[in-house]
Short mmCIF file of C-alpha atoms in Angstrom, two decimals:
data_model
loop_
_atom_site.label_atom_id
_atom_site.label_comp_id
_atom_site.label_asym_id
_atom_site.label_seq_id
_atom_site.Cartn_x
_atom_site.Cartn_y
_atom_site.Cartn_z
CA MET A 1 -27.29 -23.18 -67.01
CA SER A 2 -23.27 -23.90 -66.11
CA SER A 3 -21.86 -23.59 -62.68
CA GLY A 4 -18.40 -22.37 -62.01
CA PRO A 5 -16.27 -23.06 -59.31
CA LEU A 6 -17.02 -21.63 -55.90
CA PRO A 7 -14.39 -18.60 -55.09
CA GLY A 8 -11.61 -19.23 -52.78
CA PRO A 9 -10.96 -17.57 -49.69
CA VAL A 10 -11.13 -14.23 -49.47
CA GLU A 11 -7.03 -12.65 -48.95
CA THR A 12 -7.70 -9.18 -50.02
CA ASP A 13 -8.70 -5.85 -48.26
CA ARG A 14 -11.99 -6.18 -50.00
CA LEU A 15 -14.71 -9.09 -50.40
CA GLU A 16 -16.16 -9.86 -53.91
CA LEU A 17 -19.23 -11.53 -54.59
CA THR A 18 -19.65 -12.58 -57.90
CA CYS A 19 -23.17 -13.68 -60.18
CA TRP A 20 -22.03 -16.51 -62.33
CA ASP A 21 -25.15 -18.00 -63.76
CA VAL A 22 -27.06 -15.40 -65.29
CA SER A 23 -25.78 -13.77 -68.17
CA PRO A 24 -26.18 -11.33 -68.97
CA PRO A 25 -27.64 -9.68 -65.72
CA PRO A 26 -30.91 -8.10 -65.15
CA THR A 27 -31.35 -4.42 -65.82
CA GLY A 28 -29.50 -2.79 -62.83
CA PHE A 29 -28.01 -5.77 -60.89
CA PRO A 30 -24.64 -5.55 -60.94
CA SER A 31 -22.41 -8.80 -61.68
CA ARG A 32 -20.19 -7.97 -58.76
CA PHE A 33 -20.87 -6.52 -55.55
CA VAL A 34 -17.31 -5.29 -53.78
CA LEU A 35 -17.82 -4.88 -50.13
CA PRO A 36 -15.03 -4.07 -47.53
CA ALA A 37 -13.90 -6.98 -45.61
CA ARG A 38 -14.31 -6.13 -41.79
CA PRO A 39 -12.22 -8.20 -39.22
CA ILE A 40 -14.72 -10.30 -37.09
CA PRO A 41 -14.38 -9.16 -33.47
CA SER A 42 -12.40 -11.23 -31.11
CA VAL A 43 -13.96 -12.16 -27.93
CA MET A 44 -11.35 -11.58 -26.14
CA ASN A 45 -11.11 -7.93 -26.92
CA THR A 46 -14.65 -7.18 -26.30
CA VAL A 47 -13.63 -6.49 -22.93
CA PRO A 48 -12.56 -3.18 -22.41
CA SER A 49 -9.09 -3.05 -20.53
CA GLY A 50 -10.11 -0.15 -18.46
CA SER A 51 -13.19 -2.33 -17.58
CA ALA A 52 -10.85 -5.13 -16.60
CA GLU A 53 -8.49 -3.64 -14.59
CA LYS A 54 -11.35 -2.05 -12.29
CA ARG A 55 -12.57 -5.33 -11.88
CA VAL A 56 -9.25 -7.24 -11.13
CA GLY A 57 -8.72 -4.09 -8.69
CA MET A 58 -12.16 -4.87 -6.96
CA LYS A 59 -11.31 -8.45 -6.68
CA GLU A 60 -7.63 -7.78 -4.84
CA ASP A 61 -9.40 -5.32 -2.25
CA LEU A 62 -12.32 -8.44 -1.51
CA TRP A 63 -9.34 -10.75 -1.07
CA ALA A 64 -7.20 -8.26 0.92
CA VAL A 65 -10.20 -8.22 3.54
CA LEU A 66 -11.53 -11.66 3.20
CA LEU A 67 -7.85 -12.97 4.01
CA GLY A 68 -6.94 -10.34 6.13
CA MET A 69 -10.10 -11.12 8.46
CA THR A 70 -9.87 -14.88 8.26
CA LEU A 71 -6.06 -14.60 9.48
CA PHE A 72 -6.96 -11.90 12.41
CA VAL A 73 -10.21 -14.15 13.36
CA GLY A 74 -8.27 -16.88 13.39
CA ALA A 75 -5.58 -15.74 15.45
CA LEU A 76 -7.91 -14.58 18.17
CA ILE A 77 -9.15 -17.98 18.14
CA ALA A 78 -5.93 -19.71 18.48
CA MET A 79 -5.01 -17.28 21.22
CA ALA A 80 -8.14 -17.85 23.42
CA VAL A 81 -7.25 -21.85 23.02
CA ALA A 82 -3.79 -22.14 23.42
CA GLY A 83 -2.79 -18.70 25.25
CA ASP A 84 0.65 -17.81 26.12
CA SER A 85 1.81 -21.16 24.07
CA LEU A 86 1.48 -19.33 20.97
CA GLN A 87 4.30 -17.15 21.86
CA GLY A 88 7.40 -17.22 19.41
CA HIS A 89 5.71 -19.68 16.94
CA PHE A 90 5.30 -16.83 14.13
CA GLY A 91 8.33 -14.15 13.61
CA GLN A 92 11.04 -13.09 11.07
CA PRO A 93 14.96 -13.53 11.36
CA GLY A 94 16.18 -11.16 14.42
CA GLY A 95 19.13 -9.03 14.44
CA TRP A 96 22.74 -9.92 14.32
CA SER A 97 26.33 -8.12 14.41
CA ASP A 98 28.99 -10.03 13.69
CA SER A 99 27.42 -13.29 11.35
CA PRO A 100 23.80 -13.42 9.20
CA TRP A 101 23.68 -16.87 10.90
CA GLN A 102 22.77 -15.02 13.91
CA SER A 103 19.65 -13.67 12.71
CA LEU A 104 18.44 -17.24 12.17
CA VAL A 105 18.15 -18.50 16.01
CA GLY A 106 16.78 -15.64 17.69
CA LYS A 107 16.13 -15.48 21.60
CA GLY A 108 12.89 -17.11 22.11
CA SER A 109 12.35 -20.87 22.89
CA VAL A 110 11.59 -21.17 19.22
CA PRO A 111 14.52 -20.49 16.38
CA ALA A 112 14.02 -17.54 14.17
CA TRP A 113 14.27 -19.34 10.93
CA GLN A 114 11.43 -22.01 12.21
CA ALA A 115 9.38 -18.93 13.37
CA SER A 116 9.77 -17.57 9.87
CA LEU A 117 8.91 -20.64 8.03
CA THR A 118 5.93 -21.15 10.19
CA SER A 119 4.89 -17.38 8.91
CA LEU A 120 5.67 -17.81 5.27
CA ALA A 121 3.86 -21.42 5.42
CA LEU A 122 0.62 -19.80 6.68
CA LEU A 123 0.77 -16.96 4.35
CA ALA A 124 1.29 -19.43 1.59
CA LEU A 125 -1.47 -21.59 2.19
CA VAL A 126 -4.27 -19.08 2.33
CA GLY A 127 -2.37 -16.86 -0.38
CA ILE A 128 -1.64 -19.12 -2.78
CA PRO A 129 -4.93 -19.81 -3.79
CA ALA A 130 -6.03 -16.10 -3.75
CA ILE A 131 -3.41 -14.91 -5.82
CA ALA A 132 -4.09 -17.45 -8.60
CA ALA A 133 -8.08 -16.74 -8.41
CA SER A 134 -7.94 -13.19 -8.43
CA ARG A 135 -6.38 -13.01 -11.81
CA PRO A 136 -8.57 -14.93 -13.93
CA LEU A 137 -7.69 -12.87 -16.97
CA ASP A 138 -4.30 -13.59 -17.22
CA LYS A 139 -2.63 -16.97 -17.31
CA SER A 140 -0.19 -15.93 -15.44
CA GLY A 141 -2.90 -16.96 -12.54
CA ALA A 142 -2.75 -20.56 -12.38
CA LEU A 143 -2.12 -22.36 -9.42
CA PHE A 144 0.96 -24.07 -10.65
CA ARG A 145 2.93 -20.84 -12.07
CA VAL A 146 2.06 -19.23 -8.11
CA VAL A 147 3.73 -22.01 -6.26
CA PRO A 148 7.52 -21.31 -7.58
CA ALA A 149 7.09 -17.68 -7.98
CA PHE A 150 5.80 -17.12 -4.16
CA LEU A 151 8.82 -19.00 -3.20
CA ALA A 152 10.92 -16.96 -5.10
CA THR A 153 9.32 -13.69 -3.43
CA SER A 154 9.51 -15.13 -0.04
CA ALA A 155 13.15 -15.87 -0.35
CA LEU A 156 13.61 -12.41 -1.32
CA ALA A 157 12.08 -11.19 1.58
CA PHE A 158 14.12 -13.06 3.87
CA ALA A 159 16.81 -11.76 2.46
CA ALA A 160 15.88 -8.22 3.25
CA PHE A 161 14.64 -9.45 7.15
CA VAL A 162 18.11 -10.87 7.12
CA MET A 163 20.09 -7.46 6.02
CA ALA A 164 17.67 -5.07 7.90
CA GLY A 165 19.00 -7.18 11.11
CA GLN A 166 22.38 -6.08 10.82
CA SER A 167 23.12 -3.85 14.25
CA VAL A 168 25.12 -1.08 12.33
CA VAL A 169 21.85 -0.73 9.63
CA LYS A 170 19.62 -1.32 12.18
CA GLU A 171 21.05 1.81 14.29
CA TYR A 172 21.23 3.94 10.59
CA GLY A 173 16.96 3.09 10.84
CA PHE A 174 17.64 1.12 7.34
CA GLU A 175 14.80 -1.17 8.10
CA TYR A 176 13.27 -4.01 6.11
CA VAL A 177 11.01 -1.96 3.58
CA PHE A 178 14.31 -0.22 2.48
CA TRP A 179 15.87 -3.61 1.77
CA ALA A 180 12.98 -5.42 0.22
CA LEU A 181 12.62 -2.51 -2.08
CA LEU A 182 16.45 -2.38 -3.27
CA LEU A 183 16.31 -5.92 -4.14
CA GLY A 184 13.31 -5.96 -5.94
CA LEU A 185 14.77 -2.60 -8.19
CA ALA A 186 18.21 -4.54 -8.65
CA ILE A 187 16.44 -7.35 -10.46
CA SER A 188 13.96 -5.10 -12.49
CA ASN A 189 16.57 -2.60 -13.46
CA THR A 190 19.51 -4.95 -14.02
CA GLY A 191 18.51 -8.41 -16.24
CA GLY A 192 14.81 -7.83 -15.76
CA THR A 193 12.02 -9.39 -13.57
CA PRO A 194 12.16 -13.20 -15.17
CA THR A 195 8.95 -13.80 -16.24
CA TRP A 196 8.45 -16.95 -14.34
CA LEU A 197 8.52 -14.58 -10.80
CA ARG A 198 5.52 -12.32 -12.46
CA PRO A 199 2.77 -14.07 -11.16
CA ALA A 200 3.73 -13.56 -7.24
CA VAL A 201 4.75 -10.32 -8.24
CA ARG A 202 1.22 -8.50 -6.36
CA GLY A 203 2.89 -5.63 -4.20
CA GLU A 204 -1.14 -4.25 -4.23
CA LEU A 205 -2.44 -7.25 -2.85
CA PHE A 206 0.19 -7.82 -0.42
CA ILE A 207 0.16 -4.41 0.73
CA LYS A 208 -4.04 -4.15 1.34
CA TRP A 209 -3.94 -7.44 2.88
CA GLY A 210 -0.84 -6.27 5.51
CA LEU A 211 -3.11 -3.06 6.26
CA VAL A 212 -6.40 -4.87 7.02
CA LEU A 213 -3.87 -6.75 9.83
CA LEU A 214 -2.65 -3.48 10.59
CA GLY A 215 -6.07 -2.45 11.32
CA ALA A 216 -6.04 -4.80 14.59
CA GLU A 217 -3.44 -2.49 15.91
CA VAL A 218 -5.17 0.74 15.67
CA LEU A 219 -7.19 0.45 18.90
CA LEU A 220 -9.71 3.31 19.53
CA GLY A 221 -8.87 2.96 23.43
CA LYS A 222 -5.58 4.49 22.45
CA LEU A 223 -7.33 8.01 21.33
CA VAL A 224 -9.29 8.10 24.47
CA ALA A 225 -6.30 7.29 26.66
CA LEU A 226 -4.55 10.23 25.23
CA GLY A 227 -7.79 12.27 24.74
CA LEU A 228 -7.77 15.61 23.43
CA PRO A 229 -3.99 16.15 23.33
CA GLY A 230 -3.38 13.74 20.70
CA ILE A 231 -6.55 14.31 18.68
CA LEU A 232 -5.48 18.13 18.21
CA VAL A 233 -1.92 17.16 17.48
CA SER A 234 -2.94 13.95 15.02
CA TRP A 235 -6.23 15.34 13.42
CA VAL A 236 -5.79 18.96 13.20
CA VAL A 237 -2.27 19.01 11.80
CA THR A 238 -2.63 16.33 9.47
CA PRO A 239 -5.23 17.94 6.90
CA ILE A 240 -3.61 21.07 6.88
CA VAL A 241 -0.22 19.94 5.72
CA LEU A 242 -1.95 17.72 3.26
CA VAL A 243 -4.26 20.17 1.72
CA SER A 244 -1.89 22.74 1.94
CA THR A 245 1.33 20.47 0.14
CA PHE A 246 -1.28 19.21 -2.46
CA LEU A 247 -2.24 23.28 -3.25
CA PHE A 248 1.30 23.79 -3.20
CA GLY A 249 2.28 20.72 -5.61
CA CYS A 250 -0.37 21.59 -7.88
CA HIS A 251 -0.55 25.51 -8.39
CA VAL A 252 3.13 26.70 -7.22
CA LEU A 253 5.55 23.73 -8.92
CA LYS A 254 3.10 22.94 -11.31
CA ILE A 255 3.85 19.35 -11.14
CA ARG A 256 1.42 17.99 -13.93
CA SER A 257 0.07 14.79 -12.16
CA PRO A 258 -2.31 15.71 -9.37
CA SER A 259 -2.33 11.79 -8.04
CA LEU A 260 1.53 12.28 -8.00
CA VAL A 261 1.02 15.49 -5.79
CA MET A 262 -1.78 13.75 -3.74
CA VAL A 263 0.48 10.23 -3.09
CA ILE A 264 3.45 12.50 -1.62
CA ALA A 265 1.39 14.70 0.46
CA ALA A 266 -0.55 12.07 2.10
CA ASP A 267 2.62 9.87 2.67
CA MET A 268 4.24 12.92 3.98
CA SER A 269 1.40 14.12 6.32
CA VAL A 270 -0.53 11.13 7.61
CA CYS A 271 1.86 8.05 8.18
CA GLY A 272 3.83 7.31 5.56
CA VAL A 273 3.74 4.21 2.95
CA SER A 274 0.06 2.81 4.46
CA ALA A 275 -1.24 6.26 3.58
CA ALA A 276 0.15 6.54 0.26
CA ILE A 277 -1.12 2.89 -0.52
CA ALA A 278 -4.37 3.76 0.54
CA THR A 279 -4.11 7.11 -1.05
CA ALA A 280 -2.94 5.82 -4.47
CA ALA A 281 -5.83 3.42 -4.76
CA ALA A 282 -8.63 6.08 -4.21
CA CYS A 283 -6.83 8.34 -6.83
CA ARG A 284 -5.46 5.94 -9.10
CA ALA A 285 -2.15 6.80 -9.02
CA LYS A 286 0.54 5.31 -10.98
CA ARG A 287 3.04 2.46 -10.06
CA GLU A 288 5.94 4.55 -10.51
CA GLU A 289 4.41 7.51 -8.72
CA LEU A 290 3.68 5.18 -5.74
CA SER A 291 7.12 3.93 -5.70
CA LEU A 292 8.52 7.49 -5.82
CA ALA A 293 6.69 8.44 -2.88
CA ILE A 294 7.59 5.36 -0.87
CA GLY A 295 11.08 6.36 -1.80
CA LEU A 296 11.51 9.73 -0.65
CA SER A 297 9.32 8.60 2.28
CA LEU A 298 12.15 6.04 3.11
CA SER A 299 14.78 8.31 2.55
CA PHE A 300 13.62 11.08 4.77
CA THR A 301 12.44 8.54 7.62
CA ALA A 302 15.85 6.96 8.07
CA VAL A 303 17.43 10.87 8.11
CA MET A 304 14.60 11.99 10.61
CA MET A 305 14.72 9.04 13.08
CA VAL A 306 18.22 9.41 13.92
CA VAL A 307 18.60 13.83 13.60
CA MET A 308 15.33 14.48 15.77
CA PRO A 309 16.45 12.91 19.03
CA LEU A 310 19.81 13.88 18.82
CA ALA A 311 18.46 17.51 18.08
CA PHE A 312 16.14 17.85 20.94
CA ARG A 313 18.39 16.20 23.34
CA TYR A 314 20.97 19.06 22.09
CA ALA A 315 18.21 21.74 22.55
CA GLY A 316 16.82 20.71 25.86
CA VAL A 317 13.23 19.48 24.44
CA ASP A 318 11.12 18.27 27.06
CA ASP A 319 10.92 14.61 26.61
CA ILE A 320 7.22 14.54 26.55
CA VAL A 321 6.71 17.31 23.99
CA GLY A 322 9.61 15.56 21.86
CA GLY A 323 7.74 12.04 21.48
CA ALA A 324 4.45 13.96 20.18
CA TRP A 325 6.74 15.67 17.89
CA ILE A 326 8.24 12.61 16.44
CA GLY A 327 4.91 10.72 16.85
CA GLY A 328 3.38 13.48 14.24
CA THR A 329 5.99 14.02 11.37
CA ILE A 330 8.15 10.58 10.93
CA ASP A 331 6.22 8.58 8.43
CA SER A 332 6.79 4.77 9.75
CA THR A 333 5.46 3.73 13.05
CA GLY A 334 8.59 1.32 13.39
CA ALA A 335 11.06 4.28 12.98
CA VAL A 336 8.52 6.47 15.50
CA ALA A 337 9.01 4.12 18.09
CA ALA A 338 12.78 4.23 17.54
CA ALA A 339 13.18 7.49 17.37
CA GLY A 340 10.94 7.75 20.70
CA ALA A 341 13.20 5.23 22.83
CA ALA A 342 16.23 7.45 21.75
CA LEU A 343 14.53 9.99 24.03
CA GLY A 344 13.34 7.68 26.70
CA ASP A 345 10.37 5.65 27.68
CA ARG A 346 7.88 8.23 28.23
CA ALA A 347 8.55 10.12 24.81
CA MET A 348 8.65 6.62 23.09
CA LYS A 349 5.06 6.02 24.63
CA ILE A 350 3.80 9.17 23.70
CA ALA A 351 5.32 9.35 20.25
CA THR A 352 3.98 5.61 19.65
CA THR A 353 0.61 6.53 20.83
CA VAL A 354 0.21 9.83 18.82
CA LYS A 355 0.88 7.79 15.84
CA MET A 356 -1.60 5.11 16.52
CA ILE A 357 -3.98 8.04 16.65
CA GLN A 358 -2.86 9.19 13.33
CA ASN A 359 -3.28 5.82 11.57
CA VAL A 360 -7.07 6.04 12.03
CA LEU A 361 -7.02 9.00 9.23
CA ILE A 362 -5.93 6.80 6.95
CA GLY A 363 -9.54 5.46 6.58
CA VAL A 364 -10.59 9.19 6.08
CA ILE A 365 -8.07 10.65 3.64
CA ALA A 366 -9.13 7.76 1.34
CA PHE A 367 -12.46 8.06 1.68
CA ALA A 368 -12.33 12.07 1.42
CA VAL A 369 -9.46 11.55 -1.49
CA SER A 370 -12.01 9.03 -3.19
CA VAL A 371 -14.93 12.04 -3.17
CA TYR A 372 -12.69 14.81 -4.36
CA TRP A 373 -11.05 12.69 -6.90
CA ALA A 374 -14.71 11.55 -8.46
CA ALA A 375 -15.97 15.48 -8.02
CA ARG A 376 -12.59 17.33 -9.50
CA TYR A 377 -11.44 14.65 -12.01
CA PRO A 378 -14.40 13.16 -13.20
CA THR A 379 -12.21 11.28 -16.46
CA ASP A 380 -8.71 9.63 -16.08
CA GLU A 381 -6.84 11.50 -18.57
CA GLU A 382 -3.87 9.57 -18.35
CA GLY A 383 -6.04 6.53 -19.18
CA GLY A 384 -7.20 8.12 -22.28
CA GLY A 385 -10.74 8.96 -21.19
CA GLU A 386 -12.91 11.62 -23.06
CA SER A 387 -15.09 14.38 -21.15
CA GLY A 388 -17.65 13.00 -19.86
CA GLN A 389 -16.67 9.10 -19.74
CA ALA A 390 -14.44 6.86 -17.78
CA ALA A 391 -11.00 5.64 -18.05
CA ASP A 392 -12.31 2.55 -19.96
CA GLY A 393 -14.29 4.62 -22.20
CA ARG A 394 -17.64 3.64 -20.98
CA PRO A 395 -20.42 6.39 -20.20
CA ARG A 396 -19.59 7.98 -16.81
CA ALA A 397 -21.20 6.40 -13.73
CA GLY A 398 -23.08 8.90 -11.32
CA PHE A 399 -21.31 10.84 -8.80
CA LEU A 400 -21.65 8.41 -5.88
CA SER A 401 -21.13 5.33 -7.82
CA GLU A 402 -18.00 6.89 -9.02
CA VAL A 403 -16.83 7.53 -5.21
CA TRP A 404 -17.74 3.89 -4.48
CA GLN A 405 -15.42 2.86 -7.55
CA ARG A 406 -12.65 4.91 -6.49
CA PHE A 407 -13.02 4.10 -2.44
CA PRO A 408 -10.01 1.08 -1.71
CA LYS A 409 -12.53 -1.20 -0.53
CA PHE A 410 -9.70 -2.91 1.87
CA VAL A 411 -9.75 0.10 4.18
CA LEU A 412 -13.26 -1.55 5.29
CA GLY A 413 -11.60 -4.34 6.54
CA PHE A 414 -9.02 -2.02 8.17
CA LEU A 415 -11.45 -0.19 9.80
CA ALA A 416 -13.35 -3.86 10.85
CA ALA A 417 -10.42 -5.26 12.46
CA SER A 418 -9.74 -1.97 14.66
CA LEU A 419 -13.46 -2.17 15.60
CA ILE A 420 -13.48 -6.05 16.68
CA ALA A 421 -10.06 -5.61 18.49
CA SER A 422 -10.98 -2.13 20.14
CA SER A 423 -14.38 -3.80 21.10
CA LEU A 424 -12.61 -6.61 22.88
CA ALA A 425 -10.12 -4.65 24.71
CA TRP A 426 -13.28 -2.59 25.97
CA SER A 427 -14.59 -5.66 26.95
CA GLY A 428 -12.55 -6.56 29.84
CA SER A 429 -9.16 -8.34 30.89
CA VAL A 430 -9.65 -11.63 28.95
CA GLY A 431 -10.67 -9.86 26.08
CA GLU A 432 -8.19 -7.10 25.98
CA SER A 433 -5.63 -10.44 26.99
CA ILE A 434 -6.96 -12.02 23.90
CA ALA A 435 -7.16 -9.21 21.19
CA ASP A 436 -3.47 -8.03 22.07
CA GLY A 437 -1.86 -11.89 22.24
CA ALA A 438 -3.10 -11.96 19.25
CA VAL A 439 -1.33 -9.38 17.68
CA ALA A 440 1.90 -9.32 19.37
CA ASN A 441 2.26 -13.11 18.50
CA VAL A 442 0.55 -13.54 14.97
CA THR A 443 -0.95 -11.00 13.08
CA LYS A 444 1.99 -8.29 13.65
CA HIS A 445 4.56 -10.68 12.77
CA LEU A 446 2.16 -11.93 9.29
CA ARG A 447 1.55 -8.05 8.54
CA ASN A 448 5.89 -7.06 8.55
CA TRP A 449 6.01 -10.36 6.28
CA LEU A 450 3.18 -9.17 4.11
CA PHE A 451 4.63 -5.48 3.34
CA CYS A 452 7.96 -7.35 3.10
CA LEU A 453 6.34 -9.09 0.27
CA ALA A 454 4.93 -6.26 -1.29
CA PHE A 455 7.92 -3.98 -1.24
CA VAL A 456 10.41 -6.93 -2.90
CA SER A 457 6.95 -6.70 -5.30
CA ILE A 458 6.93 -3.19 -6.00
CA GLY A 459 10.49 -3.16 -6.47
CA LEU A 460 10.35 -5.42 -9.27
CA GLU A 461 7.68 -4.12 -10.96
CA THR A 462 9.30 -0.76 -10.80
CA ASN A 463 11.48 0.61 -13.88
CA VAL A 464 13.54 3.28 -12.92
CA ARG A 465 13.83 4.81 -15.89
CA ALA A 466 9.89 5.78 -15.84
CA LEU A 467 10.64 7.61 -12.67
CA LEU A 468 13.13 9.96 -14.41
CA PRO A 469 10.24 12.50 -15.85
CA ALA A 470 8.92 12.91 -12.10
CA LEU A 471 12.40 13.48 -10.90
CA SER A 472 12.95 16.10 -13.91
CA GLY A 473 13.61 19.61 -12.55
CA GLY A 474 13.87 18.23 -8.99
CA ARG A 475 10.40 19.28 -8.29
CA SER A 476 8.89 16.27 -6.52
CA LEU A 477 11.76 16.53 -3.86
CA VAL A 478 10.98 20.20 -3.40
CA LEU A 479 7.50 19.49 -2.79
CA TYR A 480 8.34 16.72 -0.15
CA VAL A 481 10.75 18.79 1.84
CA VAL A 482 8.67 22.05 1.44
CA GLY A 483 5.87 19.62 2.65
CA GLN A 484 7.72 18.26 5.64
CA SER A 485 8.90 21.49 6.62
CA LEU A 486 5.29 22.91 6.98
CA ASN A 487 4.71 19.48 8.94
CA LEU A 488 7.82 19.71 11.16
CA THR A 489 6.98 23.65 12.43
CA LEU A 490 2.84 22.90 12.81
CA THR A 491 3.13 19.61 14.89
CA GLY A 492 5.76 21.14 17.13
CA LEU A 493 3.99 24.54 17.69
CA MET A 494 1.06 22.31 18.30
CA ALA A 495 3.06 19.64 20.71
CA TYR A 496 4.40 22.71 22.62
CA LEU A 497 0.85 24.41 22.98
CA VAL A 498 -0.70 21.00 23.61
CA PHE A 499 1.36 18.59 25.50
CA GLY A 500 3.90 21.75 26.73
CA TRP A 501 1.27 23.87 28.16
CA LEU A 502 -1.98 23.13 28.01
CA PHE A 503 -2.23 19.67 28.82
CA HIS A 504 1.01 18.90 30.69
CA ASP A 505 0.61 18.09 34.12
CA ALA A 506 -2.39 15.93 32.57
CA ILE A 507 -0.32 13.89 30.85
CA GLN A 508 2.34 13.47 33.39
CA GLU A 509 -0.50 12.08 35.41
CA TRP A 510 -1.48 9.74 32.60
CA LEU A 511 2.40 8.60 32.24
CA PRO A 512 3.78 5.64 34.45
#
């Protein structure tokens, strides 16, 4: 028997096996087998992309809760130990009129530049390892890649605060979130976001982390203090406007993306950016849809915070009614305080209290949207899922499991921080002093930095060209205008009914 050479590597689209040593081959036994060559599946390709994204999203939520609660509890401990000596050590660039250098000095005992660096150093210390660890599927998660990227995004956030501090800019209501978003958009839509910068472009993680810290500022005692009037304005009008705007966008304007409609409706009816982020996570909105909703919100907020106080003064609206009206309609909490202050101290107190009561709805709305989306949109068509399947192609989970998957877990951290701060405030003067001091001296400044980093990241991630389909025909703008008009009308009627008539005398006694 002779033996021939073994065949070389197969380089064709089929696999041929030959019998060399049997001549002729047995009856019925072919001398050559021809089989289709199939590629060996790669280990990296066995993980569905949708599943991977879900796990990364879950990790971001858990990291946000862990980081936020760590900073909040640490701030409480520091306040209990150090007391008022902690004041001024955390902050951001201040206001200026003639030279940007004025923003770095500040008015306190600690220069603003030093307070800013302290805040960023703390965020970097706890945040950089989390940023690297929460992206194990991507080489960009390596620690040595995150450090320079985080420093660069921090520099952009610093610049955004300085730009927002200019006196004229500040007067017109262009807050730091506007400049942060603008700086990010300018980079991403001109030369493009550099590859080395991408590891720290983590808008969702930063905003979720900041929202957990925001929970410490939402004291349930505020709800009790203002009582039924605040609840009626905040909790009755808001769901009506949210549902009405969503139905109008889907069935009248016929906007194709329900998630875009929901994010715009929540952004406009609840509390602006924070509600938009939570709702976008619940309905899995695209990043471009979130950016569009935020852009609309920031634009109208800047206009409303200037126009509403002037219009109320001209029309002779009572300051208590005007404060409630402002608190229930203007999106940003900072803009609410500024617009309320333009009417007077009493209006500012009413406006901010109504807005804080409204902020409690963030978690409720996020949960409600999660339930509705799991029931109404069981498959993610934009993600390529088919009927009865999840977006990653796997069989659809049960209803409760689907709700849990869609529910933004960081909201639990928001609620936990709110409960802890509220419990301390109720425990007595010492506990209230610790909770208030931790928020005023530490977590509020850290939250501002996180929000600024988030909007820099959102800008760096956003392609303006991708927004054009959503803006085609102007239906998104029409949706916001119609929804906000309904919000202004219903909130104004409720403010007159509750604050101007039914409870006016009681509120007069509550105010100083």
